[in-house]
Coordinates of N, CA and C in Angstrom, one line a residue:
M1 N -11.8 9.3 -25.2 CA -12.2 8.5 -24.0 C -11.6 9.2 -22.8
G2 N -12.4 9.4 -21.8 CA -11.8 10.1 -20.5 C -11.2 9.0 -19.6
Y3 N -10.8 9.6 -18.5 CA -10.2 8.7 -17.5 C -11.2 8.3 -16.5
P4 N -11.1 7.1 -15.9 CA -12.1 6.7 -14.9 C -11.9 7.5 -13.6
K5 N -13.0 7.6 -12.8 CA -13.0 8.4 -11.6 C -12.1 7.9 -10.5
T6 N -11.5 6.7 -10.7 CA -10.6 6.2 -9.7 C -9.3 6.9 -9.5
G7 N -9.0 7.7 -10.5 CA -7.7 8.4 -10.5 C -6.6 7.7 -11.3
F8 N -6.9 6.6 -11.8 CA -6.0 5.9 -12.6 C -6.0 6.4 -14.1
K9 N -4.8 6.6 -14.7 CA -4.8 6.9 -16.1 C -5.1 5.7 -16.9
L10 N -6.1 5.7 -17.7 CA -6.5 4.6 -18.5 C -5.7 4.6 -19.8
R11 N -4.8 3.6 -19.9 CA -4.0 3.5 -21.2 C -4.8 2.8 -22.2
C12 N -5.4 1.7 -21.8 CA -6.2 0.9 -22.8 C -7.1 0.0 -22.0
L13 N -8.2 -0.5 -22.6 CA -9.0 -1.4 -21.9 C -8.6 -2.8 -22.3
S14 N -7.4 -3.2 -21.9 CA -6.9 -4.5 -22.2 C -7.0 -5.4 -21.0
S15 N -6.8 -6.7 -21.2 CA -6.8 -7.6 -20.1 C -5.7 -7.3 -19.1
K16 N -4.6 -6.8 -19.6 CA -3.4 -6.4 -18.8 C -3.9 -5.3 -17.8
F17 N -4.6 -4.3 -18.3 CA -5.1 -3.2 -17.4 C -6.0 -3.8 -16.3
I18 N -6.9 -4.6 -16.7 CA -7.9 -5.2 -15.8 C -7.1 -6.0 -14.7
L19 N -6.2 -6.8 -15.2 CA -5.4 -7.6 -14.2 C -4.6 -6.8 -13.2
T20 N -4.1 -5.6 -13.7 CA -3.4 -4.7 -12.9 C -4.3 -4.2 -11.8
L21 N -5.5 -3.8 -12.2 CA -6.5 -3.3 -11.2 C -6.9 -4.4 -10.2
E22 N -7.1 -5.6 -10.7 CA -7.4 -6.7 -9.8 C -6.3 -7.0 -8.8
R23 N -5.1 -6.9 -9.2 CA -4.0 -7.1 -8.3 C -3.9 -6.0 -7.3
L24 N -4.1 -4.8 -7.7 CA -4.0 -3.6 -6.8 C -5.0 -3.8 -5.7
Y25 N -6.2 -4.3 -6.0 CA -7.3 -4.4 -5.1 C -7.5 -5.8 -4.5
A26 N -6.5 -6.6 -4.8 CA -6.6 -8.0 -4.2 C -6.6 -8.0 -2.7
P27 N -7.2 -8.9 -2.1 CA -7.3 -8.9 -0.6 C -5.9 -8.8 0.1
R28 N -4.9 -9.4 -0.4 CA -3.6 -9.3 0.3 C -3.0 -8.0 0.1
N29 N -3.2 -7.3 -1.0 CA -2.7 -5.9 -1.1 C -3.5 -5.0 -0.2
Q30 N -4.8 -5.2 -0.1 CA -5.6 -4.4 0.8 C -5.2 -4.6 2.2
K31 N -4.9 -5.8 2.6 CA -4.4 -6.1 4.0 C -3.1 -5.4 4.3
L32 N -2.2 -5.5 3.3 CA -0.9 -4.9 3.5 C -1.1 -3.4 3.7
R33 N -1.9 -2.7 2.9 CA -2.1 -1.3 3.1 C -2.7 -1.0 4.4
Q34 N -3.7 -1.8 4.8 CA -4.4 -1.6 6.1 C -3.4 -1.8 7.3
H35 N -2.6 -2.8 7.2 CA -1.6 -3.0 8.3 C -0.6 -1.9 8.4
L36 N -0.2 -1.3 7.3 CA 0.8 -0.2 7.3 C 0.1 1.0 7.9
R37 N -1.2 1.3 7.4 CA -1.9 2.4 7.9 C -2.2 2.3 9.4
D38 N -2.6 1.1 9.9 CA -2.8 0.8 11.3 C -1.6 1.1 12.1
A39 N -0.4 0.6 11.6 CA 0.8 0.8 12.3 C 1.1 2.3 12.4
R40 N 0.9 3.1 11.4 CA 1.2 4.5 11.4 C 0.3 5.2 12.4
E41 N -1.0 4.8 12.4 CA -2.0 5.4 13.3 C -1.7 5.0 14.8
R42 N -1.3 3.8 15.0 CA -0.9 3.4 16.4 C 0.2 4.2 17.0
L43 N 1.1 4.6 16.1 CA 2.2 5.5 16.5 C 1.9 6.9 16.5
N44 N 0.7 7.3 16.2 CA 0.2 8.7 16.2 C 1.1 9.5 15.2
I45 N 1.4 8.9 14.1 CA 2.1 9.7 13.1 C 1.1 10.0 11.9
T46 N 1.1 11.3 11.6 CA 0.3 11.7 10.5 C 0.9 11.3 9.1
Q47 N 0.1 11.3 8.1 CA 0.6 11.1 6.7 C 1.7 12.1 6.4
Q48 N 1.5 13.3 6.8 CA 2.5 14.3 6.5 C 3.8 14.0 7.2
E49 N 3.8 13.6 8.5 CA 5.0 13.3 9.2 C 5.7 12.1 8.6
L50 N 4.9 11.1 8.2 CA 5.6 9.9 7.5 C 6.2 10.4 6.2
A51 N 5.5 11.2 5.5 CA 6.0 11.6 4.2 C 7.3 12.4 4.4
N52 N 7.3 13.2 5.4 CA 8.6 14.0 5.7 C 9.7 13.1 6.0
K53 N 9.5 12.0 6.8 CA 10.5 11.0 7.1 C 11.0 10.3 5.8
L54 N 10.1 10.1 4.9 CA 10.5 9.5 3.6 C 11.0 10.4 2.5
D55 N 10.9 11.7 2.9 CA 11.3 12.8 1.9 C 10.5 12.7 0.6
R56 N 9.2 12.5 0.8 CA 8.2 12.3 -0.2 C 7.1 13.3 0.1
P57 N 6.2 13.6 -0.9 CA 5.0 14.4 -0.6 C 4.0 13.6 0.1
Q58 N 3.1 14.3 0.8 CA 2.1 13.6 1.6 C 1.2 12.7 0.7
S59 N 1.0 13.2 -0.5 CA 0.2 12.4 -1.5 C 0.7 11.0 -1.7
F60 N 2.1 10.8 -1.6 CA 2.7 9.5 -1.7 C 2.1 8.5 -0.7
V61 N 2.0 9.0 0.6 CA 1.5 8.2 1.6 C 0.0 7.9 1.4
S62 N -0.7 9.0 1.1 CA -2.2 8.8 0.9 C -2.4 7.8 -0.2
K63 N -1.7 7.9 -1.3 CA -2.0 7.1 -2.5 C -1.7 5.6 -2.2
F64 N -0.6 5.3 -1.5 CA -0.4 3.9 -1.2 C -1.4 3.4 -0.1
E65 N -1.8 4.3 0.8 CA -2.8 3.8 1.8 C -4.2 3.6 1.2
I66 N -4.6 4.3 0.3 CA -5.9 4.1 -0.3 C -5.9 3.2 -1.5
G67 N -4.7 2.8 -1.9 CA -4.6 1.8 -3.0 C -4.5 2.4 -4.4
E68 N -4.3 3.7 -4.5 CA -4.1 4.3 -5.8 C -2.8 3.9 -6.4
R69 N -1.8 3.6 -5.6 CA -0.5 3.1 -6.1 C 0.0 2.0 -5.2
R70 N 0.8 1.2 -5.8 CA 1.5 0.1 -5.0 C 2.8 0.5 -4.6
L71 N 3.3 -0.1 -3.5 CA 4.7 0.1 -3.1 C 5.5 -1.0 -3.7
D72 N 6.7 -0.6 -4.2 CA 7.6 -1.7 -4.6 C 8.3 -2.2 -3.3
V73 N 9.2 -3.2 -3.4 CA 9.8 -3.8 -2.2 C 10.6 -2.8 -1.4
M74 N 11.4 -2.0 -2.1 CA 12.3 -1.0 -1.4 C 11.5 0.1 -0.8
E75 N 10.4 0.5 -1.4 CA 9.5 1.5 -0.8 C 8.9 1.0 0.5
Y76 N 8.5 -0.3 0.4 CA 7.9 -1.0 1.6 C 8.9 -1.0 2.7
V77 N 10.1 -1.3 2.4 CA 11.2 -1.3 3.5 C 11.4 0.1 4.0
D78 N 11.4 1.1 3.1 CA 11.5 2.5 3.6 C 10.4 2.9 4.5
V79 N 9.2 2.5 4.2 CA 8.0 2.9 5.0 C 8.1 2.2 6.3
C80 N 8.5 0.9 6.3 CA 8.6 0.2 7.6 C 9.7 0.9 8.5
E81 N 10.8 1.2 7.9 CA 11.9 1.8 8.7 C 11.5 3.1 9.2
A82 N 10.8 3.9 8.4 CA 10.3 5.2 8.9 C 9.3 5.1 10.0
L83 N 8.7 4.0 10.1 CA 7.7 3.7 11.2 C 8.4 2.9 12.3
S84 N 9.7 2.7 12.2 CA 10.5 1.9 13.2 C 10.0 0.5 13.3
I85 N 9.6 -0.1 12.2 CA 9.1 -1.5 12.2 C 10.1 -2.3 11.4
D86 N 10.3 -3.5 11.9 CA 11.2 -4.5 11.2 C 10.4 -5.0 10.0
P87 N 10.8 -4.7 8.8 CA 10.0 -5.1 7.6 C 9.9 -6.6 7.4
V88 N 10.8 -7.4 7.9 CA 10.8 -8.8 7.7 C 9.7 -9.4 8.7
K89 N 9.8 -9.0 10.0 CA 8.9 -9.4 11.0 C 7.4 -9.0 10.6
F90 N 7.3 -7.7 10.2 CA 6.0 -7.2 9.8 C 5.4 -8.0 8.7
L91 N 6.2 -8.3 7.7 CA 5.6 -9.1 6.5 C 5.4 -10.5 7.0
G92 N 6.2 -11.1 7.9 CA 6.0 -12.4 8.4 C 4.7 -12.5 9.1
Q93 N 4.4 -11.5 9.9 CA 3.1 -11.5 10.7 C 1.9 -11.4 9.7
L94 N 2.1 -10.6 8.7 CA 1.0 -10.4 7.7 C 0.8 -11.7 7.0
L95 N 1.8 -12.4 6.6 CA 1.7 -13.7 5.9 C 1.1 -14.8 6.8
S96 N 1.5 -14.7 8.1 CA 1.0 -15.7 9.1 C -0.5 -15.5 9.3
D97 N -0.9 -14.2 9.4 CA -2.4 -13.9 9.5 C -3.1 -14.3 8.2
A98 N -2.5 -14.1 7.1 CA -3.1 -14.5 5.8 C -3.3 -16.0 5.7
A99 N -2.4 -16.8 6.2 CA -2.5 -18.2 6.1 C -3.6 -18.7 7.0
K100 N -3.8 -18.1 8.2 CA -4.8 -18.5 9.1 C -6.2 -18.1 8.6
K101 N -6.3 -16.9 8.0 CA -7.6 -16.4 7.5 C -7.9 -16.7 6.0
K102 N -6.9 -17.3 5.4 CA -7.0 -17.8 4.0 C -7.4 -16.7 3.0
W103 N -6.9 -15.5 3.2 CA -7.2 -14.4 2.2 C -6.0 -14.1 1.4
L104 N -4.9 -14.8 1.5 CA -3.8 -14.6 0.6 C -3.9 -15.2 -0.7

């Protein structure tokens, strides 16, 4: 069996795998990715420049922005700090927007 064209390595077709994909593409995860990308673009920082600040490859930034990978909490903090964003305020604003729009 081959791998799906999404770029994910398919380990098995189990309910756990399907739940992982559903969580990755859940509206709140999409919004988080979009808000981080919007913040980067507002600052006129390229993916490569952000990756350099994080000491990571450019593909790291690309993959979390398009949803191919998730950020863990500490990676999220690192990204925010590299963008000179307060991670707590940023997340608070995201959650406030989520509550108003009911997509959380």
